[in-house]
GROMACS .gro file of N, CA, C and O in nm:
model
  428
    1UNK      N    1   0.083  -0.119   0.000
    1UNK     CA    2   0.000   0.000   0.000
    1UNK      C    3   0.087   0.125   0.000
    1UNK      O    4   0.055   0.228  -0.060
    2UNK      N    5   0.196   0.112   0.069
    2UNK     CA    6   0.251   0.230   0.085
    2UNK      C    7   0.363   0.254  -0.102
    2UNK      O    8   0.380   0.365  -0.151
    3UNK      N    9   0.394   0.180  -0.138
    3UNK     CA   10   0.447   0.167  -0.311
    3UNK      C   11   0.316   0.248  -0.367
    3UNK      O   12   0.318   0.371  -0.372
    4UNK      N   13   0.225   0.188  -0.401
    4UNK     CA   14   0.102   0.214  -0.411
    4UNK      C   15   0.083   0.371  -0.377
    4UNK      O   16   0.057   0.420  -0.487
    5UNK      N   17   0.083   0.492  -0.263
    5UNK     CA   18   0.092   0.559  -0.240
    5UNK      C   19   0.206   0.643  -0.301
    5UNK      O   20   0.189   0.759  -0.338
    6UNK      N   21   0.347   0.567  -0.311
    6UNK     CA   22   0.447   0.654  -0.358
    6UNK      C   23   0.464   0.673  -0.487
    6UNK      O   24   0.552   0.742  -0.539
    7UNK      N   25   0.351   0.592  -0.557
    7UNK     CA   26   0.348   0.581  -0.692
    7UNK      C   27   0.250   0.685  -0.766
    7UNK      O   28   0.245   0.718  -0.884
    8UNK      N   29   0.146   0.740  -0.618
    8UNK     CA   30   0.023   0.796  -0.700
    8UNK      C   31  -0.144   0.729  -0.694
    8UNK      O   32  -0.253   0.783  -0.679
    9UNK      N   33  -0.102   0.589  -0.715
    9UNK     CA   34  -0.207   0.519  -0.781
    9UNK      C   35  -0.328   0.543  -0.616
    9UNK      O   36  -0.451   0.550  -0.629
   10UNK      N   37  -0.270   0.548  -0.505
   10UNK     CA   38  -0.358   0.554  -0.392
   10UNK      C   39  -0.376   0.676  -0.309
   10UNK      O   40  -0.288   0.725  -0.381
   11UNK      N   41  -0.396   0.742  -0.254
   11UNK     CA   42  -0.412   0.864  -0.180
   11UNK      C   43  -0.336   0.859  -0.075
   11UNK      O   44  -0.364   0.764  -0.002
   12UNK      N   45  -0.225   0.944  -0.029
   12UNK     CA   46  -0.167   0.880   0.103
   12UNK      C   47  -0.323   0.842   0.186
   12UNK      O   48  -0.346   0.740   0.250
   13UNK      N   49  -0.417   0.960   0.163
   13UNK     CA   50  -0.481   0.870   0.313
   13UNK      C   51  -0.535   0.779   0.337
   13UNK      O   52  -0.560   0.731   0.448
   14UNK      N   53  -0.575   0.724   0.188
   14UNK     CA   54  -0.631   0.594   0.206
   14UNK      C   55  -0.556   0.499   0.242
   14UNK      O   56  -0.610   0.389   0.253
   15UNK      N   57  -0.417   0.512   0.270
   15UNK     CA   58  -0.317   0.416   0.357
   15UNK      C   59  -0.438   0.387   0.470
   15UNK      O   60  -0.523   0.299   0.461
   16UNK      N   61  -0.425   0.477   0.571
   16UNK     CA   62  -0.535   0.430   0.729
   16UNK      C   63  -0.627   0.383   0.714
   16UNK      O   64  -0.729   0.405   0.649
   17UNK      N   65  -0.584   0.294   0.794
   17UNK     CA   66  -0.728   0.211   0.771
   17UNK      C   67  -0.741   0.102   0.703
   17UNK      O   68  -0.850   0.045   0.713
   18UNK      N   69  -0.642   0.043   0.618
   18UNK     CA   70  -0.692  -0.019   0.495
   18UNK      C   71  -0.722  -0.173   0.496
   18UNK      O   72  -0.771  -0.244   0.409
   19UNK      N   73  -0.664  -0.211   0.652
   19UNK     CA   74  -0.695  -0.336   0.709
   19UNK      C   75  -0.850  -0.371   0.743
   19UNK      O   76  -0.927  -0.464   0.721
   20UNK      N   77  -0.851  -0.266   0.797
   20UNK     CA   78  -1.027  -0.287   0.845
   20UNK      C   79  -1.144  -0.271   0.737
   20UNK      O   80  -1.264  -0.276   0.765
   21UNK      N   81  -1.068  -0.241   0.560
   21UNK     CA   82  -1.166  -0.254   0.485
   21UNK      C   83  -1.118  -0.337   0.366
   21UNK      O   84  -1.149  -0.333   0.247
   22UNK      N   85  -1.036  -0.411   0.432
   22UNK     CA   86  -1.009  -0.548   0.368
   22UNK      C   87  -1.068  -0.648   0.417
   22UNK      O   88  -1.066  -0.689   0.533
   23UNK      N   89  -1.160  -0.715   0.264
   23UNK     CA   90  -1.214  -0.902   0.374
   23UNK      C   91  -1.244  -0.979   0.210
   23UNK      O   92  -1.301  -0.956   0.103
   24UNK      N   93  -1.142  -1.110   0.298
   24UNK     CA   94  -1.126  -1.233   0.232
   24UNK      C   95  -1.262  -1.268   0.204
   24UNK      O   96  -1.346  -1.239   0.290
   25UNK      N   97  -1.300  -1.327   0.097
   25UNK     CA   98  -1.394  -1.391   0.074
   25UNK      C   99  -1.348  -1.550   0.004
   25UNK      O  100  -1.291  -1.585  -0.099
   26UNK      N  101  -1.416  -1.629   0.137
   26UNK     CA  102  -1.454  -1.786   0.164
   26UNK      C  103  -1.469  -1.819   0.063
   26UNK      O  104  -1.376  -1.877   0.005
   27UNK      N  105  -1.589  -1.798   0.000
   27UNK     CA  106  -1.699  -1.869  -0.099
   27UNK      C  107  -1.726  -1.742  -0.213
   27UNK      O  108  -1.687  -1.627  -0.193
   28UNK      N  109  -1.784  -1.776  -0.308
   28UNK     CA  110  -1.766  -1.703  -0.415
   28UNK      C  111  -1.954  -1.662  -0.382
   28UNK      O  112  -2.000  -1.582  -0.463
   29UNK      N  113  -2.053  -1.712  -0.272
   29UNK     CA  114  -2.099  -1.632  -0.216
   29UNK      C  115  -2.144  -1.474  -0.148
   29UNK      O  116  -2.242  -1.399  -0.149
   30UNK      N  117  -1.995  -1.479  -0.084
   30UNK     CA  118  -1.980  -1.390  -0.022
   30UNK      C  119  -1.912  -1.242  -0.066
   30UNK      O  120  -1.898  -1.141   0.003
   31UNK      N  121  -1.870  -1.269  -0.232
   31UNK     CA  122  -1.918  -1.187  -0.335
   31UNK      C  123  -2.039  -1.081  -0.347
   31UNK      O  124  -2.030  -0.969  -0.397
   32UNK      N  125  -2.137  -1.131  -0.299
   32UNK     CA  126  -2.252  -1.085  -0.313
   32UNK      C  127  -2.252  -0.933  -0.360
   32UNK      O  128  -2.285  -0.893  -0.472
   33UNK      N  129  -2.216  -0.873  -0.271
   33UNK     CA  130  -2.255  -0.714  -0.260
   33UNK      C  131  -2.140  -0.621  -0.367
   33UNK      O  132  -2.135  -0.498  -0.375
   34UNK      N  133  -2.053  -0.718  -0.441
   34UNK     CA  134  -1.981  -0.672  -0.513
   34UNK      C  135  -2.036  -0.607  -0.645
   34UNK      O  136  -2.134  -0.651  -0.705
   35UNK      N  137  -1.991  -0.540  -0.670
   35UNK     CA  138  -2.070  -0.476  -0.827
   35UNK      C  139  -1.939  -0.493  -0.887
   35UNK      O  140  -1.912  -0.378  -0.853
   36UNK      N  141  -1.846  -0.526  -0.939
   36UNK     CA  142  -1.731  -0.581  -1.003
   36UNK      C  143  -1.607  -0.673  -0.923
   36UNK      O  144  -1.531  -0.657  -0.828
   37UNK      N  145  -1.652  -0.816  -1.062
   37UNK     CA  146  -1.577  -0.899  -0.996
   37UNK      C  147  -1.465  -0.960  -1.082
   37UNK      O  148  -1.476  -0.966  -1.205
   38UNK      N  149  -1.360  -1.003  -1.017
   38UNK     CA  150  -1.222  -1.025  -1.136
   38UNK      C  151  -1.200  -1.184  -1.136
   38UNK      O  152  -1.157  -1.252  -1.042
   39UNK      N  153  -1.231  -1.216  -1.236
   39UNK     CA  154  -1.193  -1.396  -1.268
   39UNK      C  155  -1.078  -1.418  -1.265
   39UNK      O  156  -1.030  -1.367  -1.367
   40UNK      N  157  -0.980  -1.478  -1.190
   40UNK     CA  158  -0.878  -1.510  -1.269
   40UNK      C  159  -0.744  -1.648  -1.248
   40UNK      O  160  -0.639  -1.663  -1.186
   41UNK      N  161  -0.828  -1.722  -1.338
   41UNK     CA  162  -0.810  -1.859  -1.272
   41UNK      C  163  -0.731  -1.911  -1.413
   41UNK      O  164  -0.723  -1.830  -1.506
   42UNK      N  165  -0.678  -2.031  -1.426
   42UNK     CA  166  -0.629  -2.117  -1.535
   42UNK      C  167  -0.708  -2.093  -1.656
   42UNK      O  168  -0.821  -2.044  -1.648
   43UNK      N  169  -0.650  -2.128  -1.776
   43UNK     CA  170  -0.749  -2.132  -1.950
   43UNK      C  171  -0.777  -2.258  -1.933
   43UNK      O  172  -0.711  -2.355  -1.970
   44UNK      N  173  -0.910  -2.255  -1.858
   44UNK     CA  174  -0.987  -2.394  -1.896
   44UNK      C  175  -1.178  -2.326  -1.888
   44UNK      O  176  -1.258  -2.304  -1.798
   45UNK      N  177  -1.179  -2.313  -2.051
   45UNK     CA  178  -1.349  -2.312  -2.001
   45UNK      C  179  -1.454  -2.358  -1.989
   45UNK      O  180  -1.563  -2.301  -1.997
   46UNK      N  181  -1.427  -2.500  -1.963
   46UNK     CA  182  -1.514  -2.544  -1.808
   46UNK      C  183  -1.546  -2.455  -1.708
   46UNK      O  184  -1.648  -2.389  -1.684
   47UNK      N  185  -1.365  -2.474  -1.620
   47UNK     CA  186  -1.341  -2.402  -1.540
   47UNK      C  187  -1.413  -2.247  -1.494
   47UNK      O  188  -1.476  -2.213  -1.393
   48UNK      N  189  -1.371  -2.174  -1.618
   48UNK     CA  190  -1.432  -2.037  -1.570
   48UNK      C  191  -1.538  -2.051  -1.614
   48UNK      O  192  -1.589  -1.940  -1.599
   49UNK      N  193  -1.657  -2.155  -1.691
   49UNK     CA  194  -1.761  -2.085  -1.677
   49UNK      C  195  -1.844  -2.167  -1.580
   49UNK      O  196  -1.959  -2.127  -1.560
   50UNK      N  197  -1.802  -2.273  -1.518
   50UNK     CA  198  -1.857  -2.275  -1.383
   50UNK      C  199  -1.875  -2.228  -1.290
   50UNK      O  200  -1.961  -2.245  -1.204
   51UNK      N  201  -1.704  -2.093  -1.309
   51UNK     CA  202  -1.719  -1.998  -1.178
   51UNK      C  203  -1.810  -1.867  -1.192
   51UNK      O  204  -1.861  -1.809  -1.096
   52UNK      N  205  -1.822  -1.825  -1.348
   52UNK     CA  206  -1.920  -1.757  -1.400
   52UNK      C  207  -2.052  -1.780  -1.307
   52UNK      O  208  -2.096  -1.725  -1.205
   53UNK      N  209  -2.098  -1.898  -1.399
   53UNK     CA  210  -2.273  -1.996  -1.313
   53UNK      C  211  -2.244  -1.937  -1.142
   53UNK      O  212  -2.333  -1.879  -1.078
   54UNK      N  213  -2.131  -1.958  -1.096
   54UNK     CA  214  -2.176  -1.975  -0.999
   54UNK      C  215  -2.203  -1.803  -0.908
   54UNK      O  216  -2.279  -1.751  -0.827
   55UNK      N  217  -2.100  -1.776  -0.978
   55UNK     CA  218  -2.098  -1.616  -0.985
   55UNK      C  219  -2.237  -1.508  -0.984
   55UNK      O  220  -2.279  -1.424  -0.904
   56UNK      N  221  -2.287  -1.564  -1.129
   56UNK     CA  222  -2.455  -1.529  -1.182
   56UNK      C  223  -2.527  -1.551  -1.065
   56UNK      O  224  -2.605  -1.467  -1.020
   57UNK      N  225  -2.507  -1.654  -1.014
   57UNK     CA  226  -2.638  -1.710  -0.834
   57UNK      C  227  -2.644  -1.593  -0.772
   57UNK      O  228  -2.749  -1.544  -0.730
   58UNK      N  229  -2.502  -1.525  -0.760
   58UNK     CA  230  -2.493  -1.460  -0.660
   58UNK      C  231  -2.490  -1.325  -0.655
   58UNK      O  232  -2.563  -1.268  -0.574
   59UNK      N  233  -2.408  -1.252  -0.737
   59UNK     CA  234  -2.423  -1.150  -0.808
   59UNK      C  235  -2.552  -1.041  -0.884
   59UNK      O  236  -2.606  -1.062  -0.992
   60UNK      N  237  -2.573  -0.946  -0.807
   60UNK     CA  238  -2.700  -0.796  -0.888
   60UNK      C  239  -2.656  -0.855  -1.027
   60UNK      O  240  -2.537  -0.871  -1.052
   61UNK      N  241  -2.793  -0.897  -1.149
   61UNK     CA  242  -2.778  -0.852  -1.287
   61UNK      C  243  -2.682  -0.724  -1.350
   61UNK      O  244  -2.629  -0.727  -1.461
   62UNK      N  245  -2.675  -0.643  -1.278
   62UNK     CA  246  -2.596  -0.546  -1.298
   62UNK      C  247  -2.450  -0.552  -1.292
   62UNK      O  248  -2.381  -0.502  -1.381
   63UNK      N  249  -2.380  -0.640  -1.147
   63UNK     CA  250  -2.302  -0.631  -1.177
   63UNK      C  251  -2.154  -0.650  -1.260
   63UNK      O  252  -2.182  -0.736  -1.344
   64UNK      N  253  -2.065  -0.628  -1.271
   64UNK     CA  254  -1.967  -0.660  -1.410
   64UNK      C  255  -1.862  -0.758  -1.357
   64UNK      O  256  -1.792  -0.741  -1.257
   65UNK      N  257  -1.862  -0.867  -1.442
   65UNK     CA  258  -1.759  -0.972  -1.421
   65UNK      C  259  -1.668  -0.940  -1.531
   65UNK      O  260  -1.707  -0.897  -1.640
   66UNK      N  261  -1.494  -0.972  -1.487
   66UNK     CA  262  -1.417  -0.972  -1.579
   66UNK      C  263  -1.343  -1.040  -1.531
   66UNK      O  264  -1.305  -1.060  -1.415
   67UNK      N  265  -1.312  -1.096  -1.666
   67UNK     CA  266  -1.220  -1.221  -1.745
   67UNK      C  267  -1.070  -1.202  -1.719
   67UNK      O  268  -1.042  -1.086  -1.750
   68UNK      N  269  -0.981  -1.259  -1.683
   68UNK     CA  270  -0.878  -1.195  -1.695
   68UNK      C  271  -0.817  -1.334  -1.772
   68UNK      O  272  -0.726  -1.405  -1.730
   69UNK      N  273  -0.889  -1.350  -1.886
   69UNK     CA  274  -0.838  -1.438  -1.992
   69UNK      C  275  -0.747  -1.397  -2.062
   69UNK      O  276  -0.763  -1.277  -2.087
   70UNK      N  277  -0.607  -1.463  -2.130
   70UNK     CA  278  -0.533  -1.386  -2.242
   70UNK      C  279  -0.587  -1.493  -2.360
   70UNK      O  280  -0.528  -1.472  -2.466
   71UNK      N  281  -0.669  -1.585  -2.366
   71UNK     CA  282  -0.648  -1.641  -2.514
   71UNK      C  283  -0.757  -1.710  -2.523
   71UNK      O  284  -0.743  -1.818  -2.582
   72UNK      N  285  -0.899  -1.675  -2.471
   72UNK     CA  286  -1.030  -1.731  -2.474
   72UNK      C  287  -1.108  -1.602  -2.490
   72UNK      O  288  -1.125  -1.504  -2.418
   73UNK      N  289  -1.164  -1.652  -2.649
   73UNK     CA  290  -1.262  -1.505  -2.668
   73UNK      C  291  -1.398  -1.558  -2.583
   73UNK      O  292  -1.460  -1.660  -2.553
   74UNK      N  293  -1.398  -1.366  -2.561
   74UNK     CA  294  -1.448  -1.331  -2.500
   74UNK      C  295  -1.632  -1.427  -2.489
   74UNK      O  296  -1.695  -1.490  -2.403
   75UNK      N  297  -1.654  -1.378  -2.649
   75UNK     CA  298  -1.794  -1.497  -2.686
   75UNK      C  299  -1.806  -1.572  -2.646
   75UNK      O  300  -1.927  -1.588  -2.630
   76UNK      N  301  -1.745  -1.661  -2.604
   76UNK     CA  302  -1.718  -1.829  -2.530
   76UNK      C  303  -1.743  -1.826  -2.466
   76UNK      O  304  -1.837  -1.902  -2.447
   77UNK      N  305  -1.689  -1.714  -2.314
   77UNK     CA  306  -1.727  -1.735  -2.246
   77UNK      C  307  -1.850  -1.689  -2.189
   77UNK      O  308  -1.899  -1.752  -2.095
   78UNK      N  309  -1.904  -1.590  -2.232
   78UNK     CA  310  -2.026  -1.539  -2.281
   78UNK      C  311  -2.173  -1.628  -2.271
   78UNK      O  312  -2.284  -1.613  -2.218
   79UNK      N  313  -2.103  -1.732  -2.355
   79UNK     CA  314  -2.200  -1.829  -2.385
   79UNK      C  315  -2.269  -1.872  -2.260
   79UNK      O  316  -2.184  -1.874  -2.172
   80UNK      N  317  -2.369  -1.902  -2.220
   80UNK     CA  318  -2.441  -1.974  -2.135
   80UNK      C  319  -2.481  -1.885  -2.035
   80UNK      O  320  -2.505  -1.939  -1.927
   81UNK      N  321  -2.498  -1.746  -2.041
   81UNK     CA  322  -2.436  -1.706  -1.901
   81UNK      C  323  -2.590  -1.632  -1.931
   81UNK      O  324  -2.633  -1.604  -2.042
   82UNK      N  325  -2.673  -1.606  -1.772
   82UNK     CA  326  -2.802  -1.538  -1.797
   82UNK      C  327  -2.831  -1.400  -1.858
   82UNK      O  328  -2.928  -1.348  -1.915
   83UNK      N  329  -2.655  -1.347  -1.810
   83UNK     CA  330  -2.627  -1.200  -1.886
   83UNK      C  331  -2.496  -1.206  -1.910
   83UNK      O  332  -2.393  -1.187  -1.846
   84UNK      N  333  -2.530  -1.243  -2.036
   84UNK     CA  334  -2.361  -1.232  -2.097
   84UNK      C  335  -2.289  -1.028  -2.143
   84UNK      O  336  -2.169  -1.019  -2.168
   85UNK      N  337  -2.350  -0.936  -2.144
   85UNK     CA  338  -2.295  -0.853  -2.197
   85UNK      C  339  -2.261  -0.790  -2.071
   85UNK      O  340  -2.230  -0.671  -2.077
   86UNK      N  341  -2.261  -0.866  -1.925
   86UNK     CA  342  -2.160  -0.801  -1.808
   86UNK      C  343  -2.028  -0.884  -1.774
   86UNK      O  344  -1.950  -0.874  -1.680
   87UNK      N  345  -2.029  -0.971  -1.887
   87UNK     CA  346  -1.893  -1.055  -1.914
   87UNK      C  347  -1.807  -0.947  -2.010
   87UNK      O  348  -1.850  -0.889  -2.110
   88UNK      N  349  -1.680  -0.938  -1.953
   88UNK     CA  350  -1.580  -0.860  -1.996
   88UNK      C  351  -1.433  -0.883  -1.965
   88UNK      O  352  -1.382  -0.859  -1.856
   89UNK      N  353  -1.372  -0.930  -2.068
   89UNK     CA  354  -1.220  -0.918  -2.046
   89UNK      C  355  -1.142  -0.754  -1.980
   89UNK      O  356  -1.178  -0.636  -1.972
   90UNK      N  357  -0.996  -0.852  -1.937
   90UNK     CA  358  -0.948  -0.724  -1.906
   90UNK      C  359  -0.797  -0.793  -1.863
   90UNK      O  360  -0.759  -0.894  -1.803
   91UNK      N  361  -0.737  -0.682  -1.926
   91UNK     CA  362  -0.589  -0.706  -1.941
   91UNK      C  363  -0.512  -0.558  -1.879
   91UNK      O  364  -0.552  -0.450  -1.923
   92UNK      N  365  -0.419  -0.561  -1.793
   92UNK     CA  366  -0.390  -0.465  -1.715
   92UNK      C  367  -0.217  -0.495  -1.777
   92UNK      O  368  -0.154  -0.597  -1.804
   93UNK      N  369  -0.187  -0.349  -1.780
   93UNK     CA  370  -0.005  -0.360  -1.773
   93UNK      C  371   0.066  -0.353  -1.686
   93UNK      O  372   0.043  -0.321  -1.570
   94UNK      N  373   0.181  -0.391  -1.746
   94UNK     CA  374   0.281  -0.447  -1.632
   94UNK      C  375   0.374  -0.333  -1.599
   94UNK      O  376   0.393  -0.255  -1.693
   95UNK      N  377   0.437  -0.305  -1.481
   95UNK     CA  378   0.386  -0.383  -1.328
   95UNK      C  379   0.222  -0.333  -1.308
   95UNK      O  380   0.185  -0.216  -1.300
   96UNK      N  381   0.145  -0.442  -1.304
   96UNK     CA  382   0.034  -0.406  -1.264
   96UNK      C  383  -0.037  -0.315  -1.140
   96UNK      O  384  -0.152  -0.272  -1.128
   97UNK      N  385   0.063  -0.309  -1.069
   97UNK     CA  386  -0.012  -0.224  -0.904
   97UNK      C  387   0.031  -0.077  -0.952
   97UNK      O  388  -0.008   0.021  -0.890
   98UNK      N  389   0.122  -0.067  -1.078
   98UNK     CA  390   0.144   0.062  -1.103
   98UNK      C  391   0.089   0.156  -1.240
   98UNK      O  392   0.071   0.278  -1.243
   99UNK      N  393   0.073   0.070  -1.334
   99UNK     CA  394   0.006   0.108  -1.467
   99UNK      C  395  -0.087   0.157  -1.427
   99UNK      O  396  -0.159   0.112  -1.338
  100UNK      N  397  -0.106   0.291  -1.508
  100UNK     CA  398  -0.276   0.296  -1.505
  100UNK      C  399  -0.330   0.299  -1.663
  100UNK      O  400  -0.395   0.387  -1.719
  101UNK      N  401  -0.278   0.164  -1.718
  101UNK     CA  402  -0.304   0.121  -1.835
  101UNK      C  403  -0.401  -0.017  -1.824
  101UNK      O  404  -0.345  -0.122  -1.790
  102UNK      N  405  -0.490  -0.017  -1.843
  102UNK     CA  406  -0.624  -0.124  -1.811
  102UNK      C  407  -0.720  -0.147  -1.981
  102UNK      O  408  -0.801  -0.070  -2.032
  103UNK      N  409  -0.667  -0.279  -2.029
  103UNK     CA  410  -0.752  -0.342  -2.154
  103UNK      C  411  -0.890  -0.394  -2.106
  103UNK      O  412  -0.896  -0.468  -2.008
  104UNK      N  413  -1.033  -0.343  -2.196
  104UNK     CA  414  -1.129  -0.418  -2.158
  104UNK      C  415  -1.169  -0.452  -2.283
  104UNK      O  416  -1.166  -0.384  -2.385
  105UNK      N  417  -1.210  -0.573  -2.266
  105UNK     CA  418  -1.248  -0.644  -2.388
  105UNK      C  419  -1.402  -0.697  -2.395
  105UNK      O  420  -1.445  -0.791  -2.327
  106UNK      N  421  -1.467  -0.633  -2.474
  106UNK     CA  422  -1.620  -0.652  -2.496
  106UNK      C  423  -1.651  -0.801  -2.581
  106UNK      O  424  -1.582  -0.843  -2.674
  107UNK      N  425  -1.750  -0.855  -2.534
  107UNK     CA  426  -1.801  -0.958  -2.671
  107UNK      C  427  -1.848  -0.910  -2.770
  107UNK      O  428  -1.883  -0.983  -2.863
   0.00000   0.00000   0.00000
């Protein structure tokens, strides 16, 4: 956090504090109240679109899931999903905690 700060990308003041508004999430449940969520697991799509399904249970219609696929279009994974046009890739540059260079990729 504090790189993060010396870089810009954070506010010094949002340093304080930043423990007490950090929380692990268990279960892909406990997601819930998220309005953007970041996939980013192995290229197997099975895989992510089970975590999709399971995602959709839990997740506002509204909110935006992204892919952090490099080599599965986007359509694919798209497929099956109750709302596919809040499926979205996204490719961030490197070093990532410092870019503020962010790819989103539409179906």
């Amino acid at each position: 956090m504090r790189e993060l700060a010396q870089h810009r990308v954070v506010p010094p003041r949002r340093l304080a504090g930043w423990r007490r508004r950090f929380r692990l999430a268990r279960t892909l449940g406990e997601l819930a109240p998220c309005s953007f969520v970041i996939e980013s697991v192995k290229e197997e799509v099975a895989l992510k679109r089970a975590i999709f399904g399971e995602l959709e249970r839990h997740l506002a219609p509204d909110a935006v899931i992204a892919s952090n696929t490099s080599s599965l279009p986007i359509t694919i994974l798209q497929a099956r999903l109750r709302h596919p046009g809040r499926l979205v890739g996204k490719h961030w540059g490197e070093p990532a905690h410092i870019m503020r260079y962010l790819e989103i990729i539409p179906g």
